[in-house]
PDB file of C-alpha atoms in Angstrom:
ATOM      1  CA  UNK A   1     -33.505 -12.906   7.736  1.00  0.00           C
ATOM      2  CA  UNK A   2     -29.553 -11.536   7.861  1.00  0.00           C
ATOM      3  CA  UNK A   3     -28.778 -13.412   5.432  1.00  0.00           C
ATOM      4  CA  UNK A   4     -31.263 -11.967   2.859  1.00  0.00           C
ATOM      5  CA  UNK A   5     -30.663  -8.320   4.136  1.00  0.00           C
ATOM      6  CA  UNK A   6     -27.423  -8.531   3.329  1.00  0.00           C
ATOM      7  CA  UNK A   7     -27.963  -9.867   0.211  1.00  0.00           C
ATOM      8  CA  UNK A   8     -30.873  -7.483  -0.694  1.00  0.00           C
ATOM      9  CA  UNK A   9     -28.064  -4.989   0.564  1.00  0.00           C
ATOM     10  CA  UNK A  10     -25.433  -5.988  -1.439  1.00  0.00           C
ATOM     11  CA  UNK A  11     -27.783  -6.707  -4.624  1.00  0.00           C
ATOM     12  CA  UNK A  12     -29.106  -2.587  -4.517  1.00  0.00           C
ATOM     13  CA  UNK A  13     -25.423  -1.365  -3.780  1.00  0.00           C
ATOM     14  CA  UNK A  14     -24.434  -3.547  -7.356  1.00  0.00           C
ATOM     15  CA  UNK A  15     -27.884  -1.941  -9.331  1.00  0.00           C
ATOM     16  CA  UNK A  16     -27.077   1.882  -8.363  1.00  0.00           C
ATOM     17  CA  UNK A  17     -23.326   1.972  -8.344  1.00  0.00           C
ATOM     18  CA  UNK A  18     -22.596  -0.967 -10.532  1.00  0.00           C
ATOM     19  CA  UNK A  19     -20.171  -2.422  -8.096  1.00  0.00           C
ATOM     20  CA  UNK A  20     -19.919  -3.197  -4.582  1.00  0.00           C
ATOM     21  CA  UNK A  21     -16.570  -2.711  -4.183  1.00  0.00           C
ATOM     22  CA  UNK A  22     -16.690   1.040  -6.003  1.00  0.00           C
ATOM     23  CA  UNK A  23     -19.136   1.822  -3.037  1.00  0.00           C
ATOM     24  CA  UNK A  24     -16.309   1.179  -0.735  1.00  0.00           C
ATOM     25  CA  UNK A  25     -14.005   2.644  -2.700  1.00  0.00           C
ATOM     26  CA  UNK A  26     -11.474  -0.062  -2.681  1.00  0.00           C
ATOM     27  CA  UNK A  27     -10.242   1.250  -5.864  1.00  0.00           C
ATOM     28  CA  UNK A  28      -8.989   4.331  -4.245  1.00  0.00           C
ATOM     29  CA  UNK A  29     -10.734   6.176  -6.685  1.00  0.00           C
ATOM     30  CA  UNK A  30     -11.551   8.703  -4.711  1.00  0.00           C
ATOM     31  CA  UNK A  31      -7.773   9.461  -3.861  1.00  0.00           C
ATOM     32  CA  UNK A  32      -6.722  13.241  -5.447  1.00  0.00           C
ATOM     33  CA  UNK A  33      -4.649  13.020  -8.725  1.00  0.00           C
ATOM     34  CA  UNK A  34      -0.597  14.495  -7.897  1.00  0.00           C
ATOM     35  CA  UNK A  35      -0.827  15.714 -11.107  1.00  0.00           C
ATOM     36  CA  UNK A  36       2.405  13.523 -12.198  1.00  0.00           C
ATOM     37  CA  UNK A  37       2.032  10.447 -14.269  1.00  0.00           C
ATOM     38  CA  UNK A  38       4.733   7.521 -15.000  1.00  0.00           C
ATOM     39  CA  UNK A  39       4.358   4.804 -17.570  1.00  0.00           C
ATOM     40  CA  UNK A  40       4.957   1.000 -16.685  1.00  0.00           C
ATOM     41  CA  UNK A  41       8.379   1.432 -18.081  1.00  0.00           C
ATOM     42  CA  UNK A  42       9.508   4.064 -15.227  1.00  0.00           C
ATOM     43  CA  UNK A  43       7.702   2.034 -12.626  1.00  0.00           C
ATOM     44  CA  UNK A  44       9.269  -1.120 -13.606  1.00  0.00           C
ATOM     45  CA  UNK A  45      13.087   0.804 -12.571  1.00  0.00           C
ATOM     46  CA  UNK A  46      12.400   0.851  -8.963  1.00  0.00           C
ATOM     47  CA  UNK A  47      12.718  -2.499  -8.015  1.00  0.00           C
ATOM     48  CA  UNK A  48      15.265  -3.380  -5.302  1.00  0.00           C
ATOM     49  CA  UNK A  49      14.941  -3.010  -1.594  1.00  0.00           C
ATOM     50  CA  UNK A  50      16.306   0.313  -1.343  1.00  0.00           C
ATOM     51  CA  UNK A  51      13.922   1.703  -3.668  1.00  0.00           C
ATOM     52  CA  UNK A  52      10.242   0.408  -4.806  1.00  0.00           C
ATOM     53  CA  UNK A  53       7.112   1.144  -6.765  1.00  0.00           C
ATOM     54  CA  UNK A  54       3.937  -0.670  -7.470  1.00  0.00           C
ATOM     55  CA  UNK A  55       1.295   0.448  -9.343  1.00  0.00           C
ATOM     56  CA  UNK A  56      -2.041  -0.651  -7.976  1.00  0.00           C
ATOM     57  CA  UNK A  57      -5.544   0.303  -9.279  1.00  0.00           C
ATOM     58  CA  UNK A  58      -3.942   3.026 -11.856  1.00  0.00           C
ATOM     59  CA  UNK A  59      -2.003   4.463  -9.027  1.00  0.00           C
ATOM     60  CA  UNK A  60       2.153   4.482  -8.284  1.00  0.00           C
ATOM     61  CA  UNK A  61       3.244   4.372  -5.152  1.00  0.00           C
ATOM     62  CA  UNK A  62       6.668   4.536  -3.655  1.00  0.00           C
ATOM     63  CA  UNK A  63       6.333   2.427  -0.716  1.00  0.00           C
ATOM     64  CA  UNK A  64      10.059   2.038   0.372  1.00  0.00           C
ATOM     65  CA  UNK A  65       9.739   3.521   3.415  1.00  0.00           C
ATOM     66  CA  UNK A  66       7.165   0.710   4.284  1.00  0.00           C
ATOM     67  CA  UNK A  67       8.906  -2.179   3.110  1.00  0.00           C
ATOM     68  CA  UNK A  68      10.256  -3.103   6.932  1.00  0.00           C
ATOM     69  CA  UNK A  69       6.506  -2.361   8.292  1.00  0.00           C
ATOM     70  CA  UNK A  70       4.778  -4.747   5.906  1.00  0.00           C
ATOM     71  CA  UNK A  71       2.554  -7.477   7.803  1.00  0.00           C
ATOM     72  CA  UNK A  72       3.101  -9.821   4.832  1.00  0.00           C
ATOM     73  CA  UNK A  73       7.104  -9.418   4.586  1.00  0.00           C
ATOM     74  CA  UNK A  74       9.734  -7.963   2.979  1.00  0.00           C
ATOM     75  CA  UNK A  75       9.733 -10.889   0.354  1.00  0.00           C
ATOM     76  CA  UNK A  76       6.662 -10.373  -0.877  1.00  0.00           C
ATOM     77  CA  UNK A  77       6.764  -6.866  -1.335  1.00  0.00           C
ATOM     78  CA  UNK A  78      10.584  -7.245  -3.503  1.00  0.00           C
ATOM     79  CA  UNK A  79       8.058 -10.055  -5.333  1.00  0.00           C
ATOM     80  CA  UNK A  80       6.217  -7.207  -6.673  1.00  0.00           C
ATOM     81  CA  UNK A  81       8.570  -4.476  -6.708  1.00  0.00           C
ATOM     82  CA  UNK A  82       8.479  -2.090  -9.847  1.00  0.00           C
ATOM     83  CA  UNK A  83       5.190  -4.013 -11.555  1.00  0.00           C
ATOM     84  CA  UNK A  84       1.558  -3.601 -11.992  1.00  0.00           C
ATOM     85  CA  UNK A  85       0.034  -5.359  -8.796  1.00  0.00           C
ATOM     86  CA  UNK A  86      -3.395  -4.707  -8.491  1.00  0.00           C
ATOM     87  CA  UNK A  87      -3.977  -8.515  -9.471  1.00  0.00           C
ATOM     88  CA  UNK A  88      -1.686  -9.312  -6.264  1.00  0.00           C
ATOM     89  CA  UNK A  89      -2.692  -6.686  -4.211  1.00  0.00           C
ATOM     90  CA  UNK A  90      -6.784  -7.654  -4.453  1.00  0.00           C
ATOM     91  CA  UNK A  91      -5.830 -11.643  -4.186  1.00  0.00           C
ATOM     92  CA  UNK A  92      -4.548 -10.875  -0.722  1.00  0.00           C
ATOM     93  CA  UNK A  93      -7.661  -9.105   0.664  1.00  0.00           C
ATOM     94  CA  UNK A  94      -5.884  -6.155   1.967  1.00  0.00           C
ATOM     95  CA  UNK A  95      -8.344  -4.489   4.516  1.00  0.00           C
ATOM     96  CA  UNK A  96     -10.212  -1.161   4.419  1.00  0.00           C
ATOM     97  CA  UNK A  97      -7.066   0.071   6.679  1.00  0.00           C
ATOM     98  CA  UNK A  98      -4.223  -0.721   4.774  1.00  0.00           C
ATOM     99  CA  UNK A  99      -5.910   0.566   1.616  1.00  0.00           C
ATOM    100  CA  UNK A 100      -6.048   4.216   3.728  1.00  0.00           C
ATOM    101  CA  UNK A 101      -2.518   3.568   4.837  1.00  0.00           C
ATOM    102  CA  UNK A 102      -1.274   3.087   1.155  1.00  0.00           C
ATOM    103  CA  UNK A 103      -2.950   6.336   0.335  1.00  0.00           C
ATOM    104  CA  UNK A 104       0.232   8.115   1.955  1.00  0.00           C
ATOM    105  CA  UNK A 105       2.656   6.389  -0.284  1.00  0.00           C
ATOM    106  CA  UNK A 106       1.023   7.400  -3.400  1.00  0.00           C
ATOM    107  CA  UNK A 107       3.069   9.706  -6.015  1.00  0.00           C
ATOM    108  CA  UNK A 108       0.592  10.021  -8.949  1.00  0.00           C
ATOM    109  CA  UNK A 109      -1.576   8.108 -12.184  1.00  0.00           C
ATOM    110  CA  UNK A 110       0.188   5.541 -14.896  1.00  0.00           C
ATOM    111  CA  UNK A 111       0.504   7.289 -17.826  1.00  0.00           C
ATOM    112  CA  UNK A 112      -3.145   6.948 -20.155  1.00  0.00           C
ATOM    113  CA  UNK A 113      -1.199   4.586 -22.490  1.00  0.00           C
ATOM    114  CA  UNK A 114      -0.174   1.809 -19.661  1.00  0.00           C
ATOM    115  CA  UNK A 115      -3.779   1.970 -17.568  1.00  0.00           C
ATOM    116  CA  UNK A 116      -5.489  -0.952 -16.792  1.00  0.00           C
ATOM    117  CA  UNK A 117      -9.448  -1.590 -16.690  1.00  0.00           C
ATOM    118  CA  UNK A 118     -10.498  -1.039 -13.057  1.00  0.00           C
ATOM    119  CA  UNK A 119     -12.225  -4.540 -13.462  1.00  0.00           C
ATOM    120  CA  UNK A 120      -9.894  -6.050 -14.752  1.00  0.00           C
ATOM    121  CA  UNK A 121      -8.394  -7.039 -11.235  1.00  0.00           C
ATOM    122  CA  UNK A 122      -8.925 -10.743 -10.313  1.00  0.00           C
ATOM    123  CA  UNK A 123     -12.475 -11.519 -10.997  1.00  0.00           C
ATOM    124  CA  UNK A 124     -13.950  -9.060  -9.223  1.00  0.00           C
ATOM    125  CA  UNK A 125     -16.280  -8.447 -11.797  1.00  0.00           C
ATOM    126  CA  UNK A 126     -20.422  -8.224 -11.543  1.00  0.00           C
ATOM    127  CA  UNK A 127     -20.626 -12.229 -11.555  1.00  0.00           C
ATOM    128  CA  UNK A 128     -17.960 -12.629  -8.648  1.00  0.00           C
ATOM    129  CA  UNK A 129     -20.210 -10.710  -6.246  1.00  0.00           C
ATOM    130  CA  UNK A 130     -23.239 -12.897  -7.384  1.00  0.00           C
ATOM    131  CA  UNK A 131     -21.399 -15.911  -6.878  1.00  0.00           C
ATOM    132  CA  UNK A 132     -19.787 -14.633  -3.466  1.00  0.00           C
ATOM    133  CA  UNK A 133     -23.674 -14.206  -2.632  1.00  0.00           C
ATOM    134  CA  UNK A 134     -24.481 -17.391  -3.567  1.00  0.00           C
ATOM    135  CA  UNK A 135     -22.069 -19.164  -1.936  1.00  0.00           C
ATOM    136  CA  UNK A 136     -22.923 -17.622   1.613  1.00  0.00           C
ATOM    137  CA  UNK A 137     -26.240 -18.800   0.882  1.00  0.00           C
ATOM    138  CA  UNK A 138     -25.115 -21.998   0.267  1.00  0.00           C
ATOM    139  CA  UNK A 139     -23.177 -22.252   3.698  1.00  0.00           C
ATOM    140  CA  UNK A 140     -26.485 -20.400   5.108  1.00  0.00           C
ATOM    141  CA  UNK A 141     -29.016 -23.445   4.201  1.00  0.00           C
ATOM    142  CA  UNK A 142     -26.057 -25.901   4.979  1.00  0.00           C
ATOM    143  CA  UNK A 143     -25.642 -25.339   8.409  1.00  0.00           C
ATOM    144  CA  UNK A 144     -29.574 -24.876   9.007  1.00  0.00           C
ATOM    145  CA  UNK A 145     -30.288 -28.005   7.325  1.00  0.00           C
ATOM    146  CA  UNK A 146     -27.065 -29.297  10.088  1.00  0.00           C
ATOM    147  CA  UNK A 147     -28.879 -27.290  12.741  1.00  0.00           C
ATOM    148  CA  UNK A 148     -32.243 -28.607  11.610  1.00  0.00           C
ATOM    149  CA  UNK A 149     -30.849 -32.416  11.415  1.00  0.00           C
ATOM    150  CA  UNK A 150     -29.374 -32.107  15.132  1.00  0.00           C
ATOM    151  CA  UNK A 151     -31.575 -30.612  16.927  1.00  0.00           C
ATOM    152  CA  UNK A 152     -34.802 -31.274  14.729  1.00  0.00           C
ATOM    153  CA  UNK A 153     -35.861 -33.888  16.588  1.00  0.00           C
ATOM    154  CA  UNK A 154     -35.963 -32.287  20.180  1.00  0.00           C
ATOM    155  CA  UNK A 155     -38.550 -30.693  21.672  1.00  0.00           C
TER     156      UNK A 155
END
């Protein structure tokens, strides 16, 4: 019965919003425009470890002063340094948290003529969430058919 509320859930949130993940706002879409944009090019200068920017979901962020503070290392973060990394950034799974605490890094938009397709990140796309459905349904019947197989015969 969880199972299918959470799909029903999840299935509504896709119809009215047309993403699951917009309903979260996990695109911090919601996050107030500086006013300043940069194109790819500018980004793509601020790249070492004493100064970096990322551009994630249409955003730039300076997050230098994090760098030291990341959970996932320095390394990774000088991986990404002065690119687009939505694509990394998403593949990760960064929590609900961290998305708020990148909020305070943020510096303004990439310019119109360098912005990506919110979609565009992964395959986060309509079919992912029907297949990320599907799946838990799949691991659902599995372990009740386990359950059922074990302990089936008991009374």
């Amino acid at each position: 019965l969880q199972l299918n509320t959470f799909i029903e859930l999840k299935s509504n949130m896709s119809n009215e919003t047309g993403s699951f993940a917009k309903e979260l706002d996990v695109t911090m879409e919601g996050q107030e425009s500086s006013g300043k944009t940069y194109k790819l090019e500018e980004v793509s200068k601020h790249c070492d470890a004493e100064n970096i920017w990322m551009a994630i979901h249409n955003k730039v962020y300076d997050v230098t002063k994090f760098l030291e503070e990341h959970p996932g290392g320095v390394e990774v973060m000088l991986e990404h340094a002065g690119s687009e990394a939505t694509y990394a950034f998403e593949d990760v799974g960064h929590s609900l948290d961290a998305r708020d605490l990148l909020a305070q890094y943020y510096i303004g938009d990439v310019h119109d003529d360098d912005r990506t397709e919110k979609g565009a990140t992964a395959e986060s796309d309509d079919k992912g969430g029907s297949s990320s459905a599907l799946m838990l349904g799949v691991v659902a019947a599995v372990v009740a058919a386990g359950a059922f197989f074990v302990f089936g015969g008991r009374t």
